[in-house]
Tab-separated table of N, CA and C in Angstrom:
chain	number	residue	atom	x	y	z
A	208	MET	N	43.224	121.037	99.053
A	208	MET	CA	43.411	121.831	100.215
A	208	MET	C	44.240	120.871	100.845
A	209	ALA	N	45.650	121.191	101.426
A	209	ALA	CA	46.621	120.004	102.125
A	209	ALA	C	46.255	120.155	103.273
A	210	LEU	N	46.616	119.265	104.126
A	210	LEU	CA	46.049	118.817	105.385
A	210	LEU	C	46.451	120.367	106.439
A	211	TRP	N	48.025	120.061	105.689
A	211	TRP	CA	48.034	121.311	107.133
A	211	TRP	C	47.596	122.840	106.570
A	212	ASP	N	47.223	123.076	105.439
A	212	ASP	CA	46.554	124.132	105.485
A	212	ASP	C	45.079	124.515	106.265
A	213	ARG	N	44.406	123.250	106.126
A	213	ARG	CA	43.492	123.189	106.508
A	213	ARG	C	43.337	123.384	108.250
A	214	PHE	N	44.323	122.847	108.594
A	214	PHE	CA	44.972	123.171	110.334
A	214	PHE	C	44.883	124.738	110.022
A	215	LYS	N	46.152	125.391	109.564
A	215	LYS	CA	45.991	126.221	109.576
A	215	LYS	C	44.891	126.975	109.408
A	216	GLU	N	44.017	126.870	108.507
A	216	GLU	CA	42.595	127.546	108.390
A	216	GLU	C	42.327	127.571	109.828
A	217	SER	N	42.018	126.454	110.234
A	217	SER	CA	41.489	125.871	111.283
A	217	SER	C	41.436	126.848	112.514
A	218	THR	N	42.519	126.851	112.362
A	218	THR	CA	43.218	127.314	113.926
A	218	THR	C	43.170	129.163	114.156
A	219	GLN	N	43.090	129.915	112.851
A	219	GLN	CA	43.043	130.618	112.583
A	219	GLN	C	41.252	131.418	112.554
A	220	SER	N	40.591	130.367	112.509
A	220	SER	CA	39.561	130.419	112.600
A	220	SER	C	38.712	130.592	114.154
A	221	MET	N	39.782	129.282	114.510
A	221	MET	CA	39.617	129.883	116.348
A	221	MET	C	40.365	131.096	117.277
A	222	GLN	N	41.009	131.216	116.225
A	222	GLN	CA	41.670	132.764	117.057
A	222	GLN	C	40.127	133.617	116.932
A	223	THR	N	39.937	134.002	115.313
A	223	THR	CA	39.349	134.677	115.097
A	223	THR	C	38.015	134.570	116.148
A	224	GLN	N	37.834	133.426	116.469
A	224	GLN	CA	36.515	133.114	117.074
A	224	GLN	C	36.605	134.028	118.851
A	225	LEU	N	37.805	133.407	119.163
A	225	LEU	CA	37.946	133.625	120.609
A	225	LEU	C	38.269	135.196	120.684
A	226	ASN	N	38.707	135.789	119.659
A	226	ASN	CA	39.135	137.396	119.232
A	226	ASN	C	37.371	138.028	119.614
A	227	ALA	N	36.713	137.728	118.992
A	227	ALA	CA	35.056	138.382	118.966
A	227	ALA	C	34.416	137.619	120.567
A	228	LYS	N	35.229	137.122	121.209
A	228	LYS	CA	34.412	136.958	122.619
A	228	LYS	C	35.031	137.332	123.745
A	229	LYS	N	36.372	138.282	123.266
A	229	LYS	CA	37.428	138.426	124.131
A	229	LYS	C	36.860	139.149	125.427
A	230	ASN	N	35.749	140.280	125.434
A	230	ASN	CA	35.206	140.923	126.473
A	230	ASN	C	34.543	139.961	127.259
A	231	ASP	N	33.796	138.889	126.980
A	231	ASP	CA	33.316	137.624	127.798
A	231	ASP	C	34.347	136.733	128.193
A	232	LEU	N	35.303	136.700	128.045
A	232	LEU	CA	36.197	135.965	129.268
A	232	LEU	C	37.474	136.867	129.928
A	233	LYS	N	37.177	137.105	130.739
A	233	LYS	CA	37.815	138.041	131.929
A	233	LYS	C	37.630	137.701	133.046
A	234	SER	N	37.621	136.415	133.299
A	234	SER	CA	37.278	135.510	134.605
A	234	SER	C	38.869	135.125	134.969
A	235	GLY	N	38.772	134.988	136.723
A	235	GLY	CA	39.723	134.224	137.025
A	235	GLY	C	39.989	132.931	136.255
A	236	ALA	N	38.626	132.028	136.300
A	236	ALA	CA	38.653	130.685	135.889
A	236	ALA	C	39.228	130.669	134.460
A	237	PHE	N	38.820	131.829	133.828
A	237	PHE	CA	39.636	131.127	132.590
A	237	PHE	C	40.525	131.588	132.185
A	238	ARG	N	41.474	132.651	133.232
A	238	ARG	CA	42.388	132.493	133.498
A	238	ARG	C	43.298	131.507	133.241
A	239	ASP	N	43.066	130.654	134.581
A	239	ASP	CA	43.671	129.486	135.139
A	239	ASP	C	43.901	128.473	134.148
A	240	ALA	N	42.331	128.543	133.829
A	240	ALA	CA	42.367	127.424	132.943
A	240	ALA	C	43.109	127.105	131.500
A	241	SER	N	42.769	128.387	131.280
A	241	SER	CA	43.624	128.679	129.977
A	241	SER	C	45.548	128.730	130.082
A	242	MET	N	45.574	128.990	131.508
A	242	MET	CA	47.555	128.802	131.858
A	242	MET	C	47.488	127.713	131.566
A	243	ALA	N	46.599	126.741	132.872
A	243	ALA	CA	46.697	125.060	132.837
A	243	ALA	C	46.702	124.665	131.421
A	244	MET	N	45.871	125.142	130.739
A	244	MET	CA	45.943	123.898	128.723
A	244	MET	C	47.409	124.334	128.543
A	245	CYS	N	47.901	125.500	128.600
A	245	CYS	CA	49.339	126.060	128.008
A	245	CYS	C	50.165	124.832	128.204
A	246	ALA	N	50.401	124.714	129.353
A	246	ALA	CA	51.107	124.314	130.205
A	246	ALA	C	51.092	122.715	130.237
A	247	LEU	N	50.205	122.278	129.974
A	247	LEU	CA	49.649	120.380	129.506
A	247	LEU	C	50.012	120.715	128.296
A	248	VAL	N	49.346	121.782	127.340
A	248	VAL	CA	49.754	121.031	125.772
A	248	VAL	C	51.750	121.134	125.796
A	249	ALA	N	52.272	122.362	126.098
A	249	ALA	CA	53.921	122.256	125.970
A	249	ALA	C	54.463	121.210	126.923
A	250	ALA	N	53.421	120.152	127.700
A	250	ALA	CA	54.682	119.465	128.344
A	250	ALA	C	54.091	117.558	127.928
A	251	ALA	N	52.677	118.126	126.663
A	251	ALA	CA	51.784	116.930	126.520
A	251	ALA	C	53.011	115.839	126.062
A	252	ASP	N	54.442	116.048	125.673
A	252	ASP	CA	55.289	114.731	125.104
A	252	ASP	C	56.035	113.971	126.028
A	253	GLY	N	55.426	115.075	127.697
A	253	GLY	CA	56.472	114.176	128.831
A	253	GLY	C	57.603	115.236	129.201
A	254	SER	N	58.083	116.119	128.541
A	254	SER	CA	59.166	116.953	128.360
A	254	SER	C	58.411	118.756	127.855
A	255	VAL	N	59.783	119.574	128.208
A	255	VAL	CA	59.247	120.789	127.573
A	255	VAL	C	60.615	121.430	127.616
A	256	ASP	N	61.250	121.716	126.198
A	256	ASP	CA	62.866	122.071	125.828
A	256	ASP	C	62.320	123.609	126.088
A	257	PRO	N	63.641	124.419	125.784
A	257	PRO	CA	63.164	125.780	126.010
A	257	PRO	C	63.037	126.531	124.882
A	258	ALA	N	62.920	125.534	123.776
A	258	ALA	CA	62.187	126.958	122.709
A	258	ALA	C	61.078	126.410	123.225
A	259	GLU	N	60.282	125.121	123.213
A	259	GLU	CA	58.886	125.055	123.362
A	259	GLU	C	58.292	125.738	124.578
A	260	ARG	N	59.010	126.128	125.577
A	260	ARG	CA	58.655	126.932	126.812
A	260	ARG	C	58.347	128.686	126.291
A	261	GLN	N	59.881	129.103	125.361
A	261	GLN	CA	60.067	130.172	124.648
A	261	GLN	C	58.655	130.712	123.934
A	262	ARG	N	58.384	129.526	122.814
A	262	ARG	CA	57.491	129.786	121.961
A	262	ARG	C	55.948	129.678	122.453
A	263	VAL	N	55.885	129.134	123.474
A	263	VAL	CA	53.987	129.377	124.147
A	263	VAL	C	54.821	130.304	125.001
A	264	ALA	N	55.383	131.057	125.898
A	264	ALA	CA	55.439	132.209	126.544
A	264	ALA	C	54.893	133.530	125.910
A	265	THR	N	55.874	133.601	124.195
A	265	THR	CA	55.874	134.876	123.227
A	265	THR	C	54.068	134.284	122.852
A	266	LEU	N	53.650	133.119	122.528
A	266	LEU	CA	52.245	132.899	122.604
A	266	LEU	C	51.285	133.716	123.447
A	267	ILE	N	51.554	133.567	124.393
A	267	ILE	CA	51.113	134.425	126.085
A	267	ILE	C	50.577	135.784	125.643
A	268	GLY	N	52.107	136.470	125.527
A	268	GLY	CA	52.289	137.499	125.586
A	268	GLY	C	51.517	138.312	124.168
A	269	THR	N	51.409	137.502	123.347
A	269	THR	CA	50.769	138.355	122.105
A	269	THR	C	49.544	137.751	121.974
A	270	ASN	N	48.313	136.677	122.788
A	270	ASN	CA	47.817	136.135	121.849
A	270	ASN	C	46.031	137.771	122.503
A	271	GLU	N	46.248	138.174	121.673
A	271	GLU	CA	44.815	139.207	121.963
A	271	GLU	C	44.300	138.953	123.029
A	272	VAL	N	43.317	137.561	122.964
A	272	VAL	CA	42.364	137.369	123.936
A	272	VAL	C	43.373	137.455	125.663
A	273	LEU	N	44.269	136.654	125.742
A	273	LEU	CA	44.767	136.499	126.649
A	273	LEU	C	45.276	138.085	127.615
A	274	GLN	N	45.693	139.394	126.684
A	274	GLN	CA	45.968	140.373	126.708
A	274	GLN	C	45.325	140.819	127.919
A	275	ASN	N	43.375	140.769	128.384
A	275	ASN	CA	42.585	140.888	129.512
A	275	ASN	C	43.611	140.666	130.741
A	276	PHE	N	44.595	139.990	130.688
A	276	PHE	CA	45.102	139.823	132.035
A	276	PHE	C	46.639	140.486	132.329
A	277	PRO	N	47.426	140.692	133.112
A	277	PRO	CA	48.844	141.055	133.141
A	277	PRO	C	49.233	139.768	132.585
A	278	ALA	N	50.494	140.401	131.815
A	278	ALA	CA	51.442	138.961	131.308
A	278	ALA	C	52.406	138.607	132.253
A	279	LEU	N	52.801	139.316	133.070
A	279	LEU	CA	53.786	139.043	134.214
A	279	LEU	C	53.426	137.525	134.897
A	280	ASP	N	51.792	137.829	135.514
A	280	ASP	CA	50.530	136.990	136.468
A	280	ASP	C	50.743	135.731	135.450
A	281	LEU	N	50.079	136.059	133.905
A	281	LEU	CA	49.927	134.656	133.090
A	281	LEU	C	51.034	134.017	133.122
A	282	GLN	N	52.505	134.726	132.769
A	282	GLN	CA	53.657	133.864	133.095
A	282	GLN	C	53.800	133.278	134.148
A	283	ARG	N	53.318	133.457	135.083
A	283	ARG	CA	54.274	132.421	136.580
A	283	ARG	C	53.072	131.623	136.919
A	284	ARG	N	51.968	132.088	136.720
A	284	ARG	CA	50.803	131.291	136.703
A	284	ARG	C	51.156	129.718	135.496
A	285	PHE	N	51.669	129.786	134.780
A	285	PHE	CA	52.307	129.175	133.157
A	285	PHE	C	53.367	128.403	133.651
A	286	GLU	N	54.148	128.966	134.238
A	286	GLU	CA	55.600	128.398	135.047
A	286	GLU	C	55.033	127.227	135.941
A	287	ASP	N	54.179	127.905	136.705
A	287	ASP	CA	53.538	127.039	138.250
A	287	ASP	C	53.514	125.819	137.988
A	288	TYR	N	52.336	125.999	136.572
A	288	TYR	CA	51.289	124.396	136.071
A	288	TYR	C	52.512	123.582	135.636
A	289	LEU	N	53.711	124.663	134.687
A	289	LEU	CA	54.471	123.648	134.370
A	289	LEU	C	55.519	123.228	135.298
A	290	GLY	N	55.683	123.696	136.389
A	290	GLY	CA	56.839	122.930	137.284
A	290	GLY	C	55.893	122.214	137.998
A	291	LYS	N	54.267	121.804	137.714
A	291	LYS	CA	53.711	120.798	139.270
A	291	LYS	C	53.816	119.293	137.352
A	292	LEU	N	54.092	119.754	136.536
A	292	LEU	CA	53.989	118.655	135.468
A	292	LEU	C	55.564	118.175	135.474
A	293	THR	N	56.542	118.795	135.752
A	293	THR	CA	57.800	118.337	135.386
A	293	THR	C	58.135	117.570	136.405
A	294	ALA	N	57.899	117.986	137.770
A	294	ALA	CA	58.133	117.049	138.719
A	294	ALA	C	57.346	115.825	139.266
A	295	ASP	N	55.967	115.784	138.916
A	295	ASP	CA	55.298	114.630	138.328
A	295	ASP	C	54.457	114.601	137.341
A	296	PHE	N	54.487	114.397	136.254
A	296	PHE	CA	53.619	114.202	135.085
A	296	PHE	C	51.936	114.024	135.138
A	297	ASP	N	52.042	112.892	135.624
A	297	ASP	CA	51.096	112.242	136.123
A	297	ASP	C	50.079	112.886	136.765
A	298	PHE	N	50.965	112.725	137.943
A	298	PHE	CA	49.774	113.783	139.450
A	298	PHE	C	49.873	114.985	138.743
A	299	GLY	N	50.554	115.718	138.143
A	299	GLY	CA	50.350	117.064	137.405
A	299	GLY	C	49.198	117.451	136.588
A	300	LYS	N	49.468	116.094	136.092
A	300	LYS	CA	47.174	116.156	134.689
A	300	LYS	C	46.984	116.103	135.610
A	301	VAL	N	46.940	115.140	136.497
A	301	VAL	CA	45.626	115.337	137.514
A	301	VAL	C	44.843	116.518	137.524
A	302	ALA	N	45.665	117.354	138.672
A	302	ALA	CA	45.574	118.997	139.260
A	302	ALA	C	45.689	119.706	137.816
A	303	ILE	N	45.837	119.164	137.081
A	303	ILE	CA	46.105	120.695	135.750
A	303	ILE	C	44.243	120.311	135.332
A	304	LEU	N	44.113	119.149	134.768
A	304	LEU	CA	42.499	118.811	134.532
A	304	LEU	C	41.651	119.133	135.010
A	305	GLN	N	41.720	119.374	136.932
A	305	GLN	CA	40.817	119.532	137.482
A	305	GLN	C	40.560	121.271	137.435
A	306	GLU	N	41.959	121.740	137.631
A	306	GLU	CA	41.618	123.194	137.051
A	306	GLU	C	40.919	123.874	135.968
A	307	ILE	N	41.565	122.668	134.846
A	307	ILE	CA	40.602	122.989	133.388
A	307	ILE	C	39.203	123.060	133.633
A	308	ALA	N	38.610	122.176	134.444
A	308	ALA	CA	37.424	121.601	134.528
A	308	ALA	C	36.525	122.749	135.374
A	309	LYS	N	37.372	123.405	135.984
A	309	LYS	CA	36.399	124.744	136.301
A	309	LYS	C	35.812	125.401	135.463
A	310	ALA	N	36.619	125.429	134.422
A	310	ALA	CA	36.044	126.366	133.209
A	310	ALA	C	34.115	125.793	132.541
A	311	LYS	N	34.359	124.544	133.147
A	311	LYS	CA	32.778	123.885	132.585
A	311	LYS	C	31.703	124.560	133.164
A	312	LYS	N	31.722	125.723	133.960
A	312	LYS	CA	30.454	126.255	134.244
A	312	LYS	C	29.730	127.241	133.557
A	313	LYS	N	30.924	127.603	132.363
A	313	LYS	CA	30.797	128.949	131.472
A	313	LYS	C	31.054	128.211	130.450
A	314	PRO	N	30.140	127.521	129.363
A	314	PRO	CA	30.427	127.278	127.908
A	314	PRO	C	31.391	128.012	127.134
A	315	THR	N	30.989	129.480	127.591
A	315	THR	CA	31.950	130.385	126.485
A	315	THR	C	33.306	129.816	126.812
A	316	GLU	N	33.839	130.287	127.785
A	316	GLU	CA	35.047	130.106	128.846
A	316	GLU	C	35.504	128.273	128.017
A	317	ALA	N	34.734	127.839	128.282
A	317	ALA	CA	35.130	126.491	128.248
A	317	ALA	C	35.608	125.941	126.794
A	318	ARG	N	35.316	126.392	125.971
A	318	ARG	CA	35.335	126.072	124.812
A	318	ARG	C	36.448	127.134	124.234
A	319	ALA	N	36.380	128.070	124.673
A	319	ALA	CA	38.097	129.107	124.341
A	319	ALA	C	39.184	128.561	125.183
A	320	VAL	N	39.366	127.867	126.618
A	320	VAL	CA	40.032	126.995	126.324
A	320	VAL	C	40.597	125.932	125.713
A	321	ILE	N	39.304	124.876	125.370
A	321	ILE	CA	39.949	124.246	124.688
A	321	ILE	C	40.323	125.032	123.248
A	322	GLN	N	40.007	125.925	122.804
A	322	GLN	CA	40.535	126.453	121.262
A	322	GLN	C	42.154	127.181	121.639
A	323	ILE	N	41.969	127.585	122.794
A	323	ILE	CA	43.543	128.039	123.000
A	323	ILE	C	44.224	126.641	123.152
A	324	GLY	N	44.160	125.772	123.694
A	324	GLY	CA	45.010	124.124	123.501
A	324	GLY	C	45.524	124.295	122.240
A	325	ILE	N	44.313	124.291	121.309
A	325	ILE	CA	44.351	123.548	119.627
A	325	ILE	C	44.920	125.259	119.008
A	326	VAL	N	45.137	126.056	119.387
A	326	VAL	CA	45.911	127.481	118.881
A	326	VAL	C	47.648	127.162	119.189
A	327	ILE	N	47.847	126.547	120.698
A	327	ILE	CA	48.756	126.718	121.154
A	327	ILE	C	49.684	125.608	120.617
A	328	GLY	N	48.806	124.145	120.646
A	328	GLY	CA	49.542	123.434	119.932
A	328	GLY	C	49.869	123.047	118.429
A	329	GLY	N	49.045	123.803	117.908
A	329	GLY	CA	49.517	124.066	116.363
A	329	GLY	C	50.510	125.550	116.153
A	330	ALA	N	50.994	125.551	116.971
A	330	ALA	CA	51.805	127.161	116.942
A	330	ALA	C	52.978	126.805	116.267
A	331	ASP	N	53.800	125.505	116.545
A	331	ASP	CA	55.022	124.978	115.931
A	331	ASP	C	54.836	124.555	114.295
A	332	GLY	N	53.313	124.589	113.828
A	332	GLY	CA	52.830	124.164	112.281
A	332	GLY	C	52.819	122.688	112.742
A	333	VAL	N	52.915	122.109	113.776
A	333	VAL	CA	52.693	120.176	114.149
A	333	VAL	C	51.483	120.414	115.607
A	334	PHE	N	50.527	119.621	115.307
A	334	PHE	CA	49.680	119.411	116.095
A	334	PHE	C	50.027	118.302	116.758
A	335	ASP	N	50.728	117.224	116.897
A	335	ASP	CA	51.120	115.701	117.243
A	335	ASP	C	49.763	115.380	117.996
A	336	LYS	N	50.339	114.438	118.027
A	336	LYS	CA	48.972	113.380	118.804
A	336	LYS	C	49.340	113.428	120.278
A	337	SER	N	50.350	113.475	120.566
A	337	SER	CA	50.457	113.869	122.302
A	337	SER	C	49.660	114.789	122.832
A	338	GLU	N	49.530	116.127	121.796
A	338	GLU	CA	48.792	117.517	122.083
A	338	GLU	C	47.395	117.417	121.739
A	339	GLN	N	47.008	116.252	120.663
A	339	GLN	CA	45.975	116.369	120.283
A	339	GLN	C	45.061	115.374	121.591
A	340	ALA	N	45.549	114.473	122.287
A	340	ALA	CA	45.550	113.600	122.973
A	340	ALA	C	45.090	114.497	124.469
A	341	VAL	N	45.625	115.471	124.783
A	341	VAL	CA	45.465	116.015	126.395
A	341	VAL	C	45.038	116.864	126.205
A	342	VAL	N	44.192	117.932	124.570
A	342	VAL	CA	43.558	118.687	124.425
A	342	VAL	C	41.946	117.563	124.385
A	343	ARG	N	42.350	116.647	124.003
A	343	ARG	CA	40.851	115.705	123.646
A	343	ARG	C	40.459	115.350	125.891
A	344	GLU	N	41.532	115.255	126.443
A	344	GLU	CA	41.264	115.001	127.474
A	344	GLU	C	40.367	116.217	128.171
A	345	ALA	N	41.040	117.302	128.006
A	345	ALA	CA	40.449	118.526	128.463
A	345	ALA	C	39.031	118.566	127.913
A	346	CYS	N	38.856	118.249	126.548
A	346	CYS	CA	37.480	118.147	126.248
A	346	CYS	C	36.324	117.375	127.653
A	347	PHE	N	37.074	116.409	127.472
A	347	PHE	CA	36.235	115.328	128.206
A	347	PHE	C	35.960	116.231	130.250
A	348	ALA	N	37.009	116.969	130.546
A	348	ALA	CA	37.221	117.601	131.920
A	348	ALA	C	36.245	118.729	131.632
A	349	VAL	N	35.839	119.554	130.678
A	349	VAL	CA	35.118	120.515	130.624
A	349	VAL	C	33.615	120.366	130.124
A	350	GLY	N	33.289	119.050	130.217
A	350	GLY	CA	32.242	118.290	129.145
A	350	GLY	C	31.497	118.837	127.640
A	351	LEU	N	32.935	118.927	126.896
A	351	LEU	CA	32.661	118.939	125.469
A	351	LEU	C	32.428	117.800	124.771
A	352	ASP	N	32.327	118.175	123.522
A	352	ASP	CA	32.027	116.544	122.521
A	352	ASP	C	33.925	116.858	122.241
A	353	PRO	N	35.214	116.215	121.786
A	353	PRO	CA	36.334	116.341	121.100
A	353	PRO	C	35.997	116.552	120.014
A	354	ALA	N	34.643	115.836	119.390
A	354	ALA	CA	34.715	116.259	117.824
A	354	ALA	C	34.369	117.240	117.040
A	355	GLU	N	33.774	118.571	118.441
A	355	GLU	CA	33.246	119.360	117.812
A	355	GLU	C	34.750	120.302	117.414
A	356	PHE	N	36.153	119.286	117.765
A	356	PHE	CA	36.990	120.360	117.681
A	356	PHE	C	38.090	119.379	116.806
A	357	ASP	N	37.097	118.810	116.157
A	357	ASP	CA	38.075	117.802	115.155
A	357	ASP	C	39.235	117.098	115.678
A	358	LEU	N	39.017	116.508	117.209
A	358	LEU	CA	40.381	115.442	117.961
A	358	LEU	C	39.257	114.197	118.015
């Protein structure tokens, strides 16, 4: 099986796992950590082009698990986190990793946030090194081993 096919299968499996836990993923900490993760992955290479912003916005609006929350609220939070990253990437990344770390209290939420990062990262067909690196950092922030997610 080609690497891309394995990755695609893996992200589909993660989305299925997320959907199965949808009812456990309704807290404000999960909502905020998920949007922080989406922004971090979107800006992983140091910039966010309009197409990338639109792709992530579409995924936020259509992801079954994230439908636990109002789409406009999610979009606003995503944009706020992106603003922090575009103003000062390094400083913004620290603040965003702190936000993601709040999901550490609930292992189900922590895993789900990482899975959302991987699903968002692979949405364009390429889960590049910079995206993998920020998801790996997020794993450490929530106390999970990146190897669990093949990172």
